[in-house]
mmCIF file of C-alpha atoms and ligand atoms in Angstrom:
data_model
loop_
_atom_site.group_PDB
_atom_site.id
_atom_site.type_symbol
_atom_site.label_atom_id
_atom_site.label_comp_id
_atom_site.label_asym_id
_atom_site.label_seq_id
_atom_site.Cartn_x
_atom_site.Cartn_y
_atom_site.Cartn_z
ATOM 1 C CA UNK A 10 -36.411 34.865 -92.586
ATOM 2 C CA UNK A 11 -33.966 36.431 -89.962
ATOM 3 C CA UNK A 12 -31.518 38.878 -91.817
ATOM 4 C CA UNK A 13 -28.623 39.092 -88.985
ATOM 5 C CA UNK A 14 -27.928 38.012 -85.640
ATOM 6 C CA UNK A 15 -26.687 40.905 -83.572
ATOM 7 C CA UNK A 16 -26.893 40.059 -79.719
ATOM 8 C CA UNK A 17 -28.850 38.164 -77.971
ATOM 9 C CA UNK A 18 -31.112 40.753 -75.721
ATOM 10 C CA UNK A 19 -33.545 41.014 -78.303
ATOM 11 C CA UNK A 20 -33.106 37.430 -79.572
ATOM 12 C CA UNK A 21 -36.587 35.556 -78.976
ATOM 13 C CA UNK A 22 -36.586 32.679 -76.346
ATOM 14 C CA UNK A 23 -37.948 30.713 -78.838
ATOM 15 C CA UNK A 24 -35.675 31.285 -81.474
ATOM 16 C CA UNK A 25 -32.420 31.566 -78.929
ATOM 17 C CA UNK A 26 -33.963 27.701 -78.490
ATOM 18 C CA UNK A 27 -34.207 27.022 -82.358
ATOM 19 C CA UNK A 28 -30.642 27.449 -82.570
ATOM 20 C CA UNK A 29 -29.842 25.452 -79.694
ATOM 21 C CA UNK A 30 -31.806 22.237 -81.031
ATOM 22 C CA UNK A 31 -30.252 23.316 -84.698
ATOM 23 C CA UNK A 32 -26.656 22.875 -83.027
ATOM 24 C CA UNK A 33 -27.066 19.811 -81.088
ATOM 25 C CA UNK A 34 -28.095 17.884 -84.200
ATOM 26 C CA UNK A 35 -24.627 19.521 -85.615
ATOM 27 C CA UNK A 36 -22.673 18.161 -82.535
ATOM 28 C CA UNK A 37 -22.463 14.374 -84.165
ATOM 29 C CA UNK A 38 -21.617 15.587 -87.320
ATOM 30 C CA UNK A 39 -18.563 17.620 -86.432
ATOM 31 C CA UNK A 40 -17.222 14.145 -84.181
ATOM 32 C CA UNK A 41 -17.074 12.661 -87.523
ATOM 33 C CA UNK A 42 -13.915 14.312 -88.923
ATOM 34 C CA UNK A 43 -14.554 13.224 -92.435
ATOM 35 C CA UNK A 44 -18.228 15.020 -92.196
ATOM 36 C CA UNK A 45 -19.413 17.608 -94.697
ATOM 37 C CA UNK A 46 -22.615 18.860 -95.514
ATOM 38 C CA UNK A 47 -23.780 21.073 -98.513
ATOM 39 C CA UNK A 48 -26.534 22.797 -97.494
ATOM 40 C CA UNK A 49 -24.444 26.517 -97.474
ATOM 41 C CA UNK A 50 -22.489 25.488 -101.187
ATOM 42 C CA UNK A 51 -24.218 28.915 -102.901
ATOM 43 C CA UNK A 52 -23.335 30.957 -100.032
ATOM 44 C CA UNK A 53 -20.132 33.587 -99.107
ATOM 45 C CA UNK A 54 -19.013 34.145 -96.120
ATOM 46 C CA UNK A 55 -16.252 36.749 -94.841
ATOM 47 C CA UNK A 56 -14.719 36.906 -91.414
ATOM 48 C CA UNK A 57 -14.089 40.731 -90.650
ATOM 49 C CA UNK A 58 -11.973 40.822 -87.649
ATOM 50 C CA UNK A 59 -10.801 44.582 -86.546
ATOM 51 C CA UNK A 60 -9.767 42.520 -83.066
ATOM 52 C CA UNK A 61 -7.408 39.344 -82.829
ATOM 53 C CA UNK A 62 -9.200 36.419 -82.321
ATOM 54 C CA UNK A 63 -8.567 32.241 -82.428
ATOM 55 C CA UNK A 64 -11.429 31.137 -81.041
ATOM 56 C CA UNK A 65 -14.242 32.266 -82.829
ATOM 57 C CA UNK A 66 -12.820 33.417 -86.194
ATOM 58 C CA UNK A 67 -11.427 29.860 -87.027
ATOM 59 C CA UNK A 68 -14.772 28.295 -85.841
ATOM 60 C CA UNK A 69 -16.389 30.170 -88.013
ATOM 61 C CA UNK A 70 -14.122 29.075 -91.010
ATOM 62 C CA UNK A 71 -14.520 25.458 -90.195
ATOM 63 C CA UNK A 72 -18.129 25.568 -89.305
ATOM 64 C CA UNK A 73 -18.669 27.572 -93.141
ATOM 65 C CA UNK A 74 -16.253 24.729 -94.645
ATOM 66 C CA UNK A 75 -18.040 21.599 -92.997
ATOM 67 C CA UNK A 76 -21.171 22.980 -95.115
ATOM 68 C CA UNK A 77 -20.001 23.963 -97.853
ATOM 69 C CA UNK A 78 -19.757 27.596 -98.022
ATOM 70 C CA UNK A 79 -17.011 30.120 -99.986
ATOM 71 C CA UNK A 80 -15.077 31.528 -97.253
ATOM 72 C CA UNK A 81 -12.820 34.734 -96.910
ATOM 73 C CA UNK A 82 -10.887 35.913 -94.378
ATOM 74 C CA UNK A 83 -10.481 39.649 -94.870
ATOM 75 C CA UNK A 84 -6.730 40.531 -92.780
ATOM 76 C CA UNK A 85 -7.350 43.881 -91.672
ATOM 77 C CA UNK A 86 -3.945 44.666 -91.487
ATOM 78 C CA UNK A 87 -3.455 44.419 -95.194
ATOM 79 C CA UNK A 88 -6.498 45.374 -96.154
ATOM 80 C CA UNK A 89 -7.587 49.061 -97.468
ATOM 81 C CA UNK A 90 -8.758 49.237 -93.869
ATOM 82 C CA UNK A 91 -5.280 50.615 -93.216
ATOM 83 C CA UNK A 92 -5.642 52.718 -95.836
ATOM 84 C CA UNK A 93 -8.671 54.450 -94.230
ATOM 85 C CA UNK A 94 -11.386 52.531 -95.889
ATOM 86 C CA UNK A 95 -14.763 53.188 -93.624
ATOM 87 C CA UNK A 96 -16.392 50.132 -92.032
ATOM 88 C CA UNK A 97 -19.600 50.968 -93.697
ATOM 89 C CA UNK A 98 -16.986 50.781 -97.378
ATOM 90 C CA UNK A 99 -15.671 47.906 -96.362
ATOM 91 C CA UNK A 100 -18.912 46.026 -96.291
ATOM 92 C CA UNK A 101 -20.463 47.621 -98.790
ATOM 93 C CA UNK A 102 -17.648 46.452 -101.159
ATOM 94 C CA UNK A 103 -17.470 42.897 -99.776
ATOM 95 C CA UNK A 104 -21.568 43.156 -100.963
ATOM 96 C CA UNK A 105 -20.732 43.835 -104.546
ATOM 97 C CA UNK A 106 -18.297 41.038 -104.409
ATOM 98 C CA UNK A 107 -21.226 38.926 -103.063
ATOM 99 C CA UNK A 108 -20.319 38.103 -99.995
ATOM 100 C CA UNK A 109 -23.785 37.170 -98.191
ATOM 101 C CA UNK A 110 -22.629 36.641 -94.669
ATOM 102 C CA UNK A 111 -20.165 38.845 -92.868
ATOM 103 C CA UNK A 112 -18.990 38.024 -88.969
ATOM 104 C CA UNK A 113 -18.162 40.991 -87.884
ATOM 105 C CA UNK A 114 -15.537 41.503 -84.589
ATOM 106 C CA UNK A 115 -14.846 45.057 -83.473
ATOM 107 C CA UNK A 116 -14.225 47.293 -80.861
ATOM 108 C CA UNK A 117 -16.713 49.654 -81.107
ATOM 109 C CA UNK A 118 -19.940 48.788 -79.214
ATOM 110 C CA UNK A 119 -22.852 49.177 -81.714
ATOM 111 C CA UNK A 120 -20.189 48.022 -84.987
ATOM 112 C CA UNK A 121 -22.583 45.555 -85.790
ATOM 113 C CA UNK A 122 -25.737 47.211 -85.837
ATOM 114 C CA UNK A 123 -24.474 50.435 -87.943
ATOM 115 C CA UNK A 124 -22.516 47.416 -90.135
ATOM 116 C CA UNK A 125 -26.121 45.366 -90.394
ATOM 117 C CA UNK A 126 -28.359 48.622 -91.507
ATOM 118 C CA UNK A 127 -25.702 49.586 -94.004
ATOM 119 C CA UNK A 128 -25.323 46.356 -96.650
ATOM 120 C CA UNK A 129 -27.513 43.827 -98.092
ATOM 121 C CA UNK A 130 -25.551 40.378 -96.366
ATOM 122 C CA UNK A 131 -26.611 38.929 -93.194
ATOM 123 C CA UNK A 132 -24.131 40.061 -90.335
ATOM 124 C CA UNK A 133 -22.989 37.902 -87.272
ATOM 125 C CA UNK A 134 -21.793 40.347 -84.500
ATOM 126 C CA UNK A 135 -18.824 38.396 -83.715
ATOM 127 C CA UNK A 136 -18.100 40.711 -80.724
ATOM 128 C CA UNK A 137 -18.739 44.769 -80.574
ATOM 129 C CA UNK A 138 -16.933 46.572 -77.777
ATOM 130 C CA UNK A 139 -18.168 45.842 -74.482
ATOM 131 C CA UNK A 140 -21.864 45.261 -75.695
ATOM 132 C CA UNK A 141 -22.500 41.832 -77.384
ATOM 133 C CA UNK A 142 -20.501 38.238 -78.349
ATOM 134 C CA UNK A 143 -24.149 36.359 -78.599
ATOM 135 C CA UNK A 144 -22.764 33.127 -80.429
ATOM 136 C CA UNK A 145 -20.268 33.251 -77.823
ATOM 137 C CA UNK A 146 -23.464 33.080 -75.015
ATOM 138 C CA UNK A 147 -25.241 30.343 -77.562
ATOM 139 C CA UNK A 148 -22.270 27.987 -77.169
ATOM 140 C CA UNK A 149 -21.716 28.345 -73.631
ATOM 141 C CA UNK A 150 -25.839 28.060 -72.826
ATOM 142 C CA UNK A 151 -25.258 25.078 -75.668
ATOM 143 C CA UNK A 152 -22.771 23.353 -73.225
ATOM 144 C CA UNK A 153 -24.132 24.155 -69.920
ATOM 145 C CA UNK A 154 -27.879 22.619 -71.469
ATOM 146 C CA UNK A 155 -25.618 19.115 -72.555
ATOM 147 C CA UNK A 156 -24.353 18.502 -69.140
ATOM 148 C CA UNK A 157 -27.331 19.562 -66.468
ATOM 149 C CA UNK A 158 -30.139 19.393 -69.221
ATOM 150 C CA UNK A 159 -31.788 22.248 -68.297
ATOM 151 C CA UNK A 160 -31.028 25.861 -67.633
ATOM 152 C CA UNK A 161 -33.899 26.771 -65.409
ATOM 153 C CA UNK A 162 -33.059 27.323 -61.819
ATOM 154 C CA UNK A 163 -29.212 26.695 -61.814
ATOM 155 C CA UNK A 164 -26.829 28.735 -60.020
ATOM 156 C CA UNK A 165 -24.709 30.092 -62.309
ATOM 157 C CA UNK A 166 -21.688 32.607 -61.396
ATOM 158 C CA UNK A 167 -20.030 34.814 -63.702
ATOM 159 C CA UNK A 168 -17.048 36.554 -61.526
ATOM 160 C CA UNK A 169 -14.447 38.518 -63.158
ATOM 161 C CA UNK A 170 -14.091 41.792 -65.717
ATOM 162 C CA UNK A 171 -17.900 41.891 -66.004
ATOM 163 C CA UNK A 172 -18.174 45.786 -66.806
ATOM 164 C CA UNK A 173 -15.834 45.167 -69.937
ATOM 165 C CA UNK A 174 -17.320 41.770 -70.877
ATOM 166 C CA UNK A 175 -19.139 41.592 -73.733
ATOM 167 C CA UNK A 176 -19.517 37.391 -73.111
ATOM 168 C CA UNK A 177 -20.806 38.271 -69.749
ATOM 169 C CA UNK A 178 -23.733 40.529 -70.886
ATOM 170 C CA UNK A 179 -24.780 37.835 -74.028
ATOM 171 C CA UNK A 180 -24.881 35.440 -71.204
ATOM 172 C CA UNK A 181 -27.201 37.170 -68.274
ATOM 173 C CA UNK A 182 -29.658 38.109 -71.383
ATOM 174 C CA UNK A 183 -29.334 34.316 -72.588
ATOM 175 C CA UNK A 184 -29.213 32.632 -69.364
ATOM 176 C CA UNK A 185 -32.263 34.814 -68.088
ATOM 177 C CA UNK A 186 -34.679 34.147 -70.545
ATOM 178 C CA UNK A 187 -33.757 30.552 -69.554
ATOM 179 C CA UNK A 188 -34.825 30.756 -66.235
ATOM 180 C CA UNK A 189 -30.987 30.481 -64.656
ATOM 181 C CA UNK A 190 -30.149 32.343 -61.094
ATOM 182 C CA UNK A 191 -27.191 34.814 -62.010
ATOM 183 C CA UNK A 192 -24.718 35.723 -59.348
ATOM 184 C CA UNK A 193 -21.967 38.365 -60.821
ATOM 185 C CA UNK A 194 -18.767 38.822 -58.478
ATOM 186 C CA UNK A 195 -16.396 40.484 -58.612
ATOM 187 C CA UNK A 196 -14.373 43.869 -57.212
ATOM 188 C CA UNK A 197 -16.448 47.078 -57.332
ATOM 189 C CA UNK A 198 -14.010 48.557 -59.986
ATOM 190 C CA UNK A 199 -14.808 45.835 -62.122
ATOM 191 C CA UNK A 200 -19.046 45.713 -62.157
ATOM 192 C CA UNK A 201 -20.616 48.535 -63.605
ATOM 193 C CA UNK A 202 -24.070 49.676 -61.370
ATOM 194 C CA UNK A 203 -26.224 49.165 -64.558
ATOM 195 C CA UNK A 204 -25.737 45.474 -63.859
ATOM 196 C CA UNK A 205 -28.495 45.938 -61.209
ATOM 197 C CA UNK A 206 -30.745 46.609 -63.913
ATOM 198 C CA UNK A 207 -30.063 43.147 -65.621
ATOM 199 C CA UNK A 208 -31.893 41.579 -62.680
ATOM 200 C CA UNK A 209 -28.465 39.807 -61.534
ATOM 201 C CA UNK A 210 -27.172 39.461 -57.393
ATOM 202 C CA UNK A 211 -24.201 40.899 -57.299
ATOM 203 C CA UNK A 212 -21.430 40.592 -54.428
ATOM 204 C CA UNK A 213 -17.671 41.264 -54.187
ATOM 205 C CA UNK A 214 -17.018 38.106 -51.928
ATOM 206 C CA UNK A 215 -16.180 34.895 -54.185
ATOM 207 C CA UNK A 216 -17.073 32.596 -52.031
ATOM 208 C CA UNK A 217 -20.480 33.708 -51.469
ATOM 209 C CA UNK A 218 -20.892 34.142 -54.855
ATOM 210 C CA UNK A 219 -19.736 30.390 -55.546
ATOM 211 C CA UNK A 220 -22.028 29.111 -52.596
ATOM 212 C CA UNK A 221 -23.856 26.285 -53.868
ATOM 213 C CA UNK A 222 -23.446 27.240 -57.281
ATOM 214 C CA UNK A 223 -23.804 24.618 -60.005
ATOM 215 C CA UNK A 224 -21.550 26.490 -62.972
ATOM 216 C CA UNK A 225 -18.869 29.449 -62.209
ATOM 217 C CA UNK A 226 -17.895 30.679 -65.358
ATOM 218 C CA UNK A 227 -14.789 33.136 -65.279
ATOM 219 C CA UNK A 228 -13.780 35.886 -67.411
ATOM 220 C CA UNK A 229 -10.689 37.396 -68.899
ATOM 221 C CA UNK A 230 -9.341 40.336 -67.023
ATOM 222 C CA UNK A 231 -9.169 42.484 -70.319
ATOM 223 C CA UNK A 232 -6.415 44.865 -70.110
ATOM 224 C CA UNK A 233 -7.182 46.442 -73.472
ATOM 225 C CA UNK A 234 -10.470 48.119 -72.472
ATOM 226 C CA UNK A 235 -9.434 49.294 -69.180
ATOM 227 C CA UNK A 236 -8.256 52.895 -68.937
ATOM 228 C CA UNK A 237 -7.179 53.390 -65.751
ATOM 229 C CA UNK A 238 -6.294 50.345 -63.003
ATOM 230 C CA UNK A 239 -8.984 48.671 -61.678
ATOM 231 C CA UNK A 240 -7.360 46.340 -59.437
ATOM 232 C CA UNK A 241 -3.572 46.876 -57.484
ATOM 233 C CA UNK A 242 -1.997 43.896 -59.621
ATOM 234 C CA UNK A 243 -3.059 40.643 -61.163
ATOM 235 C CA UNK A 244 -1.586 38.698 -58.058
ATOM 236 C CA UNK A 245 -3.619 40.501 -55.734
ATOM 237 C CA UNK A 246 -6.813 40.164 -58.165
ATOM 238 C CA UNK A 247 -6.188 36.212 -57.800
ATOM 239 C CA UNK A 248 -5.868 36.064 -54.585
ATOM 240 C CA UNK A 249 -9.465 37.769 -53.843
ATOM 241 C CA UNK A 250 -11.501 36.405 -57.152
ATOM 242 C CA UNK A 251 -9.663 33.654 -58.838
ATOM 243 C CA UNK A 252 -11.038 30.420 -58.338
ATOM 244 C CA UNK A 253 -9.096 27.392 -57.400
ATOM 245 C CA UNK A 254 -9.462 24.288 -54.919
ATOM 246 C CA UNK A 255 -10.441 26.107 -51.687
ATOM 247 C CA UNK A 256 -12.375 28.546 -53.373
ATOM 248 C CA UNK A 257 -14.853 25.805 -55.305
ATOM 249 C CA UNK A 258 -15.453 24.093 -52.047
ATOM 250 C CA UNK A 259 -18.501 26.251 -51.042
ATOM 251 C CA UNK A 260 -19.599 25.304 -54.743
ATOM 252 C CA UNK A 261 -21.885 22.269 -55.615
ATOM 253 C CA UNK A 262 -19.617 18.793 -55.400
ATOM 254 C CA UNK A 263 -20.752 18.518 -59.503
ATOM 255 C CA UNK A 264 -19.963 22.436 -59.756
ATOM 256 C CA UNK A 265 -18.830 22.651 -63.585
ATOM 257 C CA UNK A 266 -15.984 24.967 -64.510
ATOM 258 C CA UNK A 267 -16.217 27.829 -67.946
ATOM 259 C CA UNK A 268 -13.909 30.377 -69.601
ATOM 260 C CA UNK A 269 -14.614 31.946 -72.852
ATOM 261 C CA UNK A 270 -10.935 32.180 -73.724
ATOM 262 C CA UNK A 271 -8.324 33.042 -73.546
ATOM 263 C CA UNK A 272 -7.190 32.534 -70.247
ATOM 264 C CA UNK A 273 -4.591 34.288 -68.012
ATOM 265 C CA UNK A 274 -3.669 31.166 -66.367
ATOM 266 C CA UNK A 275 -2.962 31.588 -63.015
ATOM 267 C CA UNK A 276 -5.011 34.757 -62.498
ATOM 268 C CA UNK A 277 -8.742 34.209 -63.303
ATOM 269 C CA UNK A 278 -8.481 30.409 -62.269
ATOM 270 C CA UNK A 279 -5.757 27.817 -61.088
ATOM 271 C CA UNK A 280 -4.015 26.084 -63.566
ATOM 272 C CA UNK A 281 -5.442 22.712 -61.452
ATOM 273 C CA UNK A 282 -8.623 23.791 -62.118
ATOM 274 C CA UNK A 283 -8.273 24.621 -65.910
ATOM 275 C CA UNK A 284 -6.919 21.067 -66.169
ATOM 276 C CA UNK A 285 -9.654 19.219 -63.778
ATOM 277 C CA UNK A 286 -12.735 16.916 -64.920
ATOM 278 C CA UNK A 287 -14.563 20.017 -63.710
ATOM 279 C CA UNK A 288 -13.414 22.219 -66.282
ATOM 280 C CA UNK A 289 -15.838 22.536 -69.435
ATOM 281 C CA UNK A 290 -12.721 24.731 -71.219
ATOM 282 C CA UNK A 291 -12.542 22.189 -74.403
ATOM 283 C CA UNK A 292 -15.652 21.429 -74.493
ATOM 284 C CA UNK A 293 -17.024 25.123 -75.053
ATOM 285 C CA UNK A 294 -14.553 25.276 -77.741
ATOM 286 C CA UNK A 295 -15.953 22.254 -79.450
ATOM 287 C CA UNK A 296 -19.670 23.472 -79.027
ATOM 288 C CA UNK A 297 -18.221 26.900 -80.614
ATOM 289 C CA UNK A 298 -18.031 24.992 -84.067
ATOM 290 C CA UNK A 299 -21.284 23.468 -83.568
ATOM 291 C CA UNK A 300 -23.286 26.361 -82.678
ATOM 292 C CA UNK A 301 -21.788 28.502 -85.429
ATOM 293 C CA UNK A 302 -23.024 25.865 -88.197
ATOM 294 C CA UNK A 303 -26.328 25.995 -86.339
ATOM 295 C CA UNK A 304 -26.171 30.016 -86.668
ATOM 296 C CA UNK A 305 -24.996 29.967 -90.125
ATOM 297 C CA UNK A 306 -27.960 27.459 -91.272
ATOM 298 C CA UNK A 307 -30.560 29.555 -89.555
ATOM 299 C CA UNK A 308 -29.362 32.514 -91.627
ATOM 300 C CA UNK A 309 -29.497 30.374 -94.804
ATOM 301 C CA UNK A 310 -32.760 28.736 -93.896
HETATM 302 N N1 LIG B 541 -14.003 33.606 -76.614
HETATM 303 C C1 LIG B 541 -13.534 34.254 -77.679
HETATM 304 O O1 LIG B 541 -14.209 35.110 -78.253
HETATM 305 O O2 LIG B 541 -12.260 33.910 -78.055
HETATM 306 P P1 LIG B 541 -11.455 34.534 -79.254
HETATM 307 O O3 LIG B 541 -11.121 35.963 -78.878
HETATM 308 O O4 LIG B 541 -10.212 33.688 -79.388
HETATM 309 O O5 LIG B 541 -12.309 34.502 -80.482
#
């Protein structure tokens, strides 16, 4: 039995594929607004969220509720973590009070790991630093999978703040091991060279990056993790790597649109575009509830 789930580099294939087939027979369920399931009814579960989040904190709430589960949101800001209570403390405390899952979000690459070796529940890395987010990479490898089927030799772009993207590395481990082509774009400021070693193309020009491409997923310029400037202004980032109209007309005509969320609107892609048929935006954030029921039953399993 699988204690944590920490990233998805060293996930298996086969079990990054377990959790897959786990969510989509979750998808139904969660359609069905008056759905609930008991299988997690003896189980804890505590959000621990040292960064803001909507997205994948509240998933995870509804996704322990719809089975069953106890759930606790721990609010850092009240918390003894602003008293100086160590993260290590922290969980160690939460496992006396028998919490036996913790989702862990924090800024420090690695949180999740040191977090994981240090107490007896099972932890989700809900996003450490610039390393990992690898339920974030299940759900968007989920949706991608229920639109084209199959991952295996689609051209998939992921332009943007790759060097600080945690979302963006989950997804070039998951999407590899799937078989996808990976084009990264984006400004030189904004890909770190170690990308090379993730067996990726990279480029700085958009629209070869979006040539023929069936998926361009975007990412959030992330202000917070960037010391110094990377780009002149946000304007001038949009006008040489955000994607609208003109620039997803070198893309496939059935070229699907992603965003992990939260989106500078205007910046990383066109409000039009946010709002077309081609944008999977909703969708992803639908999967997000599914997948994290599939995660938190393959923990509990
Ligand atoms: N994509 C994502 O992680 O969103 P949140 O920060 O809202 O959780």
């Amino acid at each position: 039995m699988k204690k944590d789930i920490l990233g998805i580099k060293d996930l298996p294939k086969e079990e990054l594929l377990e959790i897959l087939n786990l969510a989509s027979a979750e998808k139904p369920k969660i359609q069905n607004k008056n759905f609930r399931d008991n299988s997690l009814k003896n189980t804890s579960v505590t959000t621990l969220f040292y960064e803001n989040s909507t997205r994948t904190k509240i998933s995870f709430l509804l996704a322990s509720g719809y089975l069953g589960a106890i759930t606790d949101d721990l609010n850092i800001s009240t918390s003894s973590v602003s008293k100086g209570e160590t993260l290590i403390d922290t969980g160690t405390r939460l496992d006396v009070m028998g919490t036996n899952i913790i989702v862990l979000r924090h800024s420090m690459t690695g949180s999740s790991h040191l977090l994981a070796k240090n107490v007896k529940a099972s932890v989700i890395n809900g996003g450490d630093g610039i390393n990992e987010h690898p339920t974030q990479a299940m759900l968007d490898i989920f949706t991608i999978k229920e639109q084209k089927n199959n991952i295996k030799d689609l051209k998939i772009v992921i332009s943007g703040d790759v060097s600080n993207s945690r979302v963006a590395r989950s997804n070039i481990f998951g999407l590899s091991k799937l078989g996808a082509n990976i084009v990264v774009c984006g400004s030189s400021t904004l890909i770190s060279p170690h990308f090379q070693s993730l067996g990726v193309y990279i480029t700085t020009n958009i629209k070869e990056a979006v040539k023929d491409a069936d998926v361009v997923m975007a990412l959030r310029i992330q202000k917070e993790r960037q010391n110094t400037a990377t780009f002149p202004s946000t304007s001038e980032y949009a006008k040489f790597f955000g994607i609208n109209d003109e620039v997803l007309s070198y893309a496939k005509k059935d070229v699907l649109v992603m965003h992990p969320g939260p989106i500078n609107r205007g910046v990383e892609l066109s409000a039009k575009i946010i709002d077309s048929e081609k944008s999977l935006i909703d969708t992803q954030v639908e999967n997000g509830i599914a997948v994290r029921m599939a995660v938190l039953k393959y923990l509990s399993n």
